């Protein structure tokens, strides 16, 4: 999206969802033609997922110029404790001390980075933007929870078909909310009188690599879009697989491990000017950011040291109070195979 920094709203809210829809719709159409999948699944929940994802994206997009990249990366990890709360209350997931310790350290790591910047009025951090960004995590987490509920209820639902329907709703919501780009907010990209040229210029930039403004940087915009969609499609299919076989929290934990990689890649891309900033944006890496990042990663590893118990696992497994599988011990090892020996035979064996 950075190559579209003059057109962030339409890129994130409409252009990317349209191409995301095409990347999922083509394989879905092929599978339907080959009769490999079924569409006999309710779409209301999928529409809700699309709505939640779009809401989260729009709220987060509003904060882009007002939060440093490192702080954005760290604060986004609050998704872990928020998911734990919603998963416990909605799905009945059971947690153990490792999970509470990992979630607590994650929150502490976020506070280490966020509080000093807000208290000291860091010029790269707007407190209101920070609050909006944190609230944007709620619909994002709700989307994960609904995905888990759907995949547990319909385990045979095809991931490409699900993503096609979700992307379709994201496109619809993107179209409906596109006029919000004209709201008189700080850093808005377009005024009502230039809305038509804004759309035209954004398409020229994204699809044709044509600069319409002096500070446009559109030369590789289409290539970045294709790379994003390729990796995004793979990541989405893997996400659905992880949630189907495990849980939404398990996916978030796996996703958290990319944090140090993202931060380091972002740092080097900015250092070598591959990422360009608009006026008011900057990247400042402090020692508190580094400490915060380390705490978040350690918290994630502590959390991952023991699997949480989803409701279906609780019902299928006999567990003790610490979440370990209880074992039945027999005086006679011959009885451990679950044989149907009569009481008299068992007494005789003993």
Coordinates of C-alpha atoms in Angstrom, one line a residue:
X1 CA 0.0 0.0 0.0
X2 CA 2.9 2.3 0.6
X3 CA 3.3 3.0 -3.2
X4 CA -0.3 4.2 -2.9
X5 CA 0.4 6.6 0.0
X6 CA -1.7 9.3 -1.7
X7 CA -4.6 6.9 -2.2
X8 CA -4.5 4.8 1.0
X9 CA -8.2 4.8 1.5
X10 CA -9.3 3.6 -1.8
X11 CA -6.4 1.2 -2.1
X12 CA -7.1 -0.5 1.3
X13 CA -10.9 -0.2 1.2
X14 CA -11.6 -1.1 -2.4
X15 CA -8.8 -1.9 -4.8
X16 CA -7.1 -4.6 -2.6
X17 CA -10.5 -6.3 -1.7
X18 CA -11.5 -6.4 -5.4
X19 CA -8.2 -8.2 -6.4
X20 CA -8.6 -10.4 -3.3
X21 CA -12.0 -11.4 -4.5
X22 CA -10.7 -12.3 -7.9
X23 CA -7.8 -14.3 -6.5
X24 CA -10.3 -16.5 -4.5
X25 CA -13.2 -16.4 -7.0
X26 CA -11.3 -18.0 -9.9
X27 CA -10.2 -21.1 -8.0
X28 CA -13.7 -21.3 -6.5
X29 CA -15.3 -21.2 -9.9
X30 CA -13.0 -23.9 -11.1
X31 CA -13.8 -26.1 -8.1
X32 CA -17.5 -25.6 -8.7
X33 CA -17.1 -26.5 -12.3
X34 CA -15.3 -29.7 -11.3
X35 CA -18.0 -30.3 -8.6
X36 CA -15.3 -30.6 -6.0
X37 CA -17.0 -28.4 -3.5
X38 CA -20.4 -27.5 -2.3
X39 CA -22.0 -24.1 -1.6
X40 CA -24.7 -25.5 0.7
X41 CA -23.5 -23.4 3.6
X42 CA -25.1 -20.3 5.2
X43 CA -23.5 -17.0 4.1
X44 CA -24.8 -14.8 6.9
X45 CA -21.8 -15.4 9.1
X46 CA -19.4 -14.9 6.2
X47 CA -21.1 -11.6 5.5
X48 CA -20.5 -10.7 9.2
X49 CA -16.8 -11.7 8.9
X50 CA -16.5 -9.4 5.8
X51 CA -18.1 -6.5 7.7
X52 CA -15.8 -7.0 10.7
X53 CA -12.7 -7.2 8.6
X54 CA -13.6 -4.1 6.6
X55 CA -14.5 -2.2 9.8
X56 CA -11.1 -3.1 11.3
X57 CA -9.3 -2.0 8.1
X58 CA -11.1 1.3 7.9
X59 CA -10.5 2.2 11.6
X60 CA -6.8 1.2 11.3
X61 CA -6.4 3.2 8.0
X62 CA -7.5 6.3 9.8
X63 CA -4.5 6.0 12.2
X64 CA -1.7 5.4 9.7
X65 CA -0.2 8.9 9.6
X66 CA -0.4 9.3 13.4
X67 CA 1.3 6.2 14.9
X68 CA 4.9 5.1 14.3
X69 CA 5.3 1.8 12.5
X70 CA 7.1 0.1 15.5
X71 CA 4.3 1.2 17.8
X72 CA 1.7 -0.1 15.3
X73 CA 3.4 -3.5 15.3
X74 CA 3.6 -3.7 19.0
X75 CA 0.2 -2.5 19.9
X76 CA -1.4 -4.8 17.4
X77 CA -0.3 -7.7 19.6
X78 CA -3.1 -6.7 22.1
X79 CA -5.2 -8.9 19.8
X80 CA -4.0 -11.8 21.9
X81 CA -5.5 -10.9 25.3
X82 CA -8.6 -9.5 23.5
X83 CA -9.0 -12.8 21.7
X84 CA -8.6 -14.7 25.0
X85 CA -11.4 -12.8 26.6
X86 CA -13.8 -13.2 23.7
X87 CA -12.8 -16.9 23.1
X88 CA -13.4 -17.6 26.8
X89 CA -16.8 -15.9 27.0
X90 CA -18.2 -16.9 23.5
X91 CA -16.5 -20.3 22.8
X92 CA -15.9 -21.5 26.3
X93 CA -12.2 -22.0 25.7
X94 CA -10.3 -23.0 28.9
X95 CA -6.9 -21.4 29.7
X96 CA -4.1 -22.3 32.1
X97 CA -1.5 -20.2 33.9
X98 CA 0.9 -20.3 30.9
X99 CA -1.8 -18.5 28.9
X100 CA -2.5 -15.9 31.5
X101 CA 1.2 -15.3 32.0
X102 CA 1.8 -15.0 28.3
X103 CA -1.2 -12.6 27.8
X104 CA -0.1 -10.5 30.8
X105 CA 3.5 -10.1 29.5
X106 CA 2.1 -9.2 26.1
X107 CA 0.0 -6.4 27.7
X108 CA 3.0 -5.2 29.7
X109 CA 5.2 -5.2 26.5
X110 CA 2.6 -3.0 24.8
X111 CA 2.5 -0.6 27.7
X112 CA 6.3 -0.3 27.7
X113 CA 6.2 1.1 24.2
X114 CA 2.8 3.0 24.3
X115 CA 2.7 4.8 27.6
X116 CA 5.9 6.8 27.4
X117 CA 5.0 8.0 23.9
X118 CA 1.6 9.1 25.0
X119 CA 2.7 10.7 28.3
X120 CA 5.6 12.6 26.7
X121 CA 3.5 13.7 23.7
X122 CA 5.7 12.0 21.1
X123 CA 5.2 13.9 17.9
X124 CA 4.9 10.6 16.0
X125 CA 2.0 9.4 18.3
X126 CA -1.4 10.9 18.5
X127 CA -3.3 9.6 21.6
X128 CA -6.7 9.7 19.8
X129 CA -5.2 7.7 16.9
X130 CA -3.8 5.2 19.4
X131 CA -7.3 4.7 21.0
X132 CA -8.9 4.3 17.6
X133 CA -6.3 1.8 16.6
X134 CA -6.8 -0.3 19.8
X135 CA -10.6 -0.3 19.2
X136 CA -10.0 -1.5 15.6
X137 CA -8.6 -4.7 17.1
X138 CA -12.1 -5.6 18.5
X139 CA -13.8 -6.2 15.2
X140 CA -10.7 -7.9 14.0
X141 CA -10.8 -10.3 16.9
X142 CA -14.5 -10.8 16.5
X143 CA -13.8 -11.9 12.9
X144 CA -11.4 -14.6 14.1
X145 CA -14.0 -15.8 16.6
X146 CA -16.7 -16.1 14.0
X147 CA -14.3 -17.9 11.7
X148 CA -13.6 -20.4 14.4
X149 CA -17.3 -20.9 15.2
X150 CA -18.1 -21.4 11.5
X151 CA -15.2 -23.8 10.7
X152 CA -16.1 -25.9 13.8
X153 CA -19.7 -26.0 12.8
X154 CA -19.0 -26.6 9.1
X155 CA -15.7 -28.4 9.0
X156 CA -16.1 -29.4 5.3
X157 CA -16.6 -25.8 4.1
X158 CA -14.0 -25.0 1.4
X159 CA -11.6 -22.2 2.4
X160 CA -11.6 -20.7 -1.2
X161 CA -15.4 -20.5 -1.3
X162 CA -15.5 -18.9 2.2
X163 CA -12.9 -16.3 1.3
X164 CA -14.7 -15.6 -2.0
X165 CA -17.9 -14.7 -0.1
X166 CA -16.1 -12.8 2.6
X167 CA -14.1 -10.8 -0.1
X168 CA -17.4 -10.1 -2.0
X169 CA -18.8 -8.4 1.1
X170 CA -15.6 -6.5 1.7
X171 CA -15.9 -5.1 -1.8
X172 CA -19.5 -4.1 -1.1
X173 CA -18.6 -2.4 2.2
X174 CA -15.6 -0.7 0.5
X175 CA -17.9 0.8 -2.1
X176 CA -20.4 2.0 0.5
X177 CA -17.7 3.6 2.7
X178 CA -15.6 5.1 0.0
X179 CA -17.2 8.6 0.4
X180 CA -15.8 8.6 4.0
X181 CA -12.5 9.5 2.4
X182 CA -13.9 13.0 1.9
X183 CA -14.6 13.6 5.6
X184 CA -12.9 16.8 6.9
X185 CA -10.4 14.9 9.1
X186 CA -6.7 15.7 9.5
X187 CA -4.7 14.1 6.6
X188 CA -7.7 13.4 4.4
X189 CA -6.8 12.4 0.9
X190 CA -9.5 14.1 -1.1
X191 CA -12.1 16.9 -1.1
X192 CA -15.6 16.5 -2.6
X193 CA -14.7 18.6 -5.6
X194 CA -11.8 16.4 -6.5
X195 CA -13.4 13.0 -5.7
X196 CA -13.6 12.0 -9.4
X197 CA -10.0 12.8 -10.2
X198 CA -9.0 11.0 -6.9
X199 CA -10.6 7.8 -8.1
X200 CA -9.1 8.2 -11.6
X201 CA -5.6 9.0 -10.4
X202 CA -5.7 6.1 -7.9
X203 CA -6.5 3.6 -10.7
X204 CA -3.8 5.1 -12.9
X205 CA -1.3 4.7 -10.1
X206 CA -2.3 1.2 -9.0
X207 CA -2.9 -0.4 -12.4
X208 CA -0.8 1.6 -14.8
X209 CA 2.1 2.8 -12.6
X210 CA 1.3 6.4 -13.8
X211 CA 2.1 9.3 -11.5
X212 CA -0.5 12.1 -11.4
X213 CA 1.0 14.1 -8.5
X214 CA 4.5 15.4 -7.9
X215 CA 5.0 13.1 -4.9
X216 CA 3.4 10.0 -6.4
X217 CA 5.5 6.9 -6.5
X218 CA 3.5 4.5 -8.7
X219 CA 6.1 2.8 -10.8
X220 CA 6.0 -0.6 -9.0
X221 CA 2.5 -0.3 -7.5
X222 CA 0.9 -3.1 -9.6
X223 CA 3.8 -5.4 -8.9
X224 CA 3.5 -4.8 -5.1
X225 CA -0.3 -5.4 -5.5
X226 CA 0.3 -8.8 -7.1
X227 CA 2.9 -9.8 -4.6
X228 CA 0.6 -8.8 -1.8
X229 CA -2.3 -10.8 -3.2
X230 CA -0.2 -13.9 -3.9
X231 CA 1.2 -14.0 -0.3
X232 CA -2.1 -12.9 1.1
X233 CA -4.0 -15.7 -0.6
X234 CA -1.5 -18.3 0.7
X235 CA -1.7 -16.8 4.2
X236 CA -5.5 -16.8 4.2
X237 CA -5.7 -20.4 3.2
X238 CA -3.2 -21.4 5.9
X239 CA -5.1 -19.3 8.5
X240 CA -8.3 -21.2 7.8
X241 CA -6.5 -24.5 8.0
X242 CA -4.9 -23.5 11.4
X243 CA -8.2 -22.3 12.8
X244 CA -10.1 -25.4 11.5
X245 CA -7.6 -27.8 13.1
X246 CA -6.8 -25.7 16.2
X247 CA -8.3 -22.4 17.2
X248 CA -8.3 -18.7 16.4
X249 CA -5.9 -18.1 19.4
X250 CA -3.5 -20.7 17.9
X251 CA -3.4 -18.8 14.7
X252 CA -2.8 -15.5 16.4
X253 CA 0.0 -17.1 18.3
X254 CA 1.6 -18.3 15.1
X255 CA 1.0 -14.9 13.6
X256 CA 2.7 -13.2 16.5
X257 CA 6.0 -15.0 15.7
X258 CA 6.3 -12.9 12.5
X259 CA 6.5 -9.7 14.7
X260 CA 10.3 -9.5 14.9
X261 CA 10.6 -10.3 11.2
X262 CA 8.1 -7.6 10.3
X263 CA 9.8 -5.1 12.5
X264 CA 13.3 -5.8 11.1
X265 CA 12.2 -5.9 7.5
X266 CA 10.3 -2.6 8.0
X267 CA 13.4 -1.0 9.6
X268 CA 15.7 -1.9 6.7
X269 CA 13.1 -1.1 4.0
X270 CA 12.8 2.4 5.5
X271 CA 16.5 2.8 6.1
X272 CA 17.2 2.1 2.4
X273 CA 14.3 4.3 1.3
X274 CA 12.1 1.5 -0.1
X275 CA 9.3 2.8 2.0
X276 CA 8.4 6.5 1.5
X277 CA 6.7 8.7 4.1
X278 CA 4.1 11.4 3.6
X279 CA 4.3 14.7 5.5
X280 CA 3.9 14.0 9.2
X281 CA 5.0 10.4 9.0
X282 CA 8.3 9.1 10.3
X283 CA 10.1 6.1 11.8
X284 CA 11.9 6.4 15.0
X285 CA 13.3 3.2 16.7
X286 CA 13.9 3.7 20.4
X287 CA 15.3 1.3 23.0
X288 CA 11.9 1.1 24.6
X289 CA 10.5 -0.2 21.3
X290 CA 13.1 -2.9 21.2
X291 CA 12.4 -4.0 24.9
X292 CA 8.7 -3.9 24.2
X293 CA 9.1 -6.1 21.1
X294 CA 11.2 -8.6 23.1
X295 CA 8.6 -8.8 25.9
X296 CA 5.8 -9.4 23.3
X297 CA 7.7 -12.2 21.7
X298 CA 8.6 -13.8 25.1
X299 CA 5.0 -13.5 26.1
X300 CA 3.9 -15.3 22.9
X301 CA 6.4 -18.1 23.5
X302 CA 5.2 -18.6 27.1
X303 CA 1.6 -18.7 25.8
X304 CA 2.5 -21.3 23.2
X305 CA 4.2 -23.6 25.7
X306 CA 0.8 -25.2 26.5
X307 CA -2.2 -25.6 24.1
X308 CA -5.5 -24.1 25.3
X309 CA -8.6 -26.3 25.5
X310 CA -11.3 -25.6 23.1
X311 CA -14.8 -26.8 24.0
X312 CA -14.8 -29.7 21.6
X313 CA -11.5 -31.0 23.1
X314 CA -12.9 -30.6 26.7
X315 CA -15.9 -32.8 25.8
X316 CA -13.8 -35.4 24.0
X317 CA -11.0 -35.8 26.6
X318 CA -10.9 -36.7 30.3
X319 CA -8.8 -34.0 31.8
X320 CA -7.5 -33.1 35.3
X321 CA -7.7 -29.6 36.8
X322 CA -4.3 -28.7 35.2
X323 CA -5.5 -29.6 31.7
X324 CA -3.5 -32.9 31.6
X325 CA -5.2 -36.1 30.3
X326 CA -6.2 -38.3 33.2
X327 CA -5.0 -42.0 33.0
X328 CA -6.8 -45.0 34.4
X329 CA -4.5 -47.4 36.2
X330 CA -5.3 -51.1 36.5
X331 CA -4.1 -53.7 39.1
X332 CA -4.1 -56.2 36.3
X333 CA -2.5 -54.9 33.0
X334 CA -4.6 -57.3 31.0
X335 CA -7.7 -55.1 31.8
X336 CA -6.1 -52.0 30.3
X337 CA -7.2 -53.1 26.8
X338 CA -10.8 -52.3 27.6
X339 CA -11.9 -55.9 27.4
X340 CA -15.4 -57.0 28.4
X341 CA -14.4 -59.6 31.0
X342 CA -17.1 -60.4 33.5
X343 CA -16.7 -59.3 37.1
X344 CA -15.9 -62.9 38.1
X345 CA -13.2 -63.2 35.5
X346 CA -11.6 -59.8 36.5
X347 CA -11.6 -60.9 40.2
X348 CA -10.0 -64.2 39.2
X349 CA -7.4 -62.4 37.1
X350 CA -6.6 -60.2 40.1

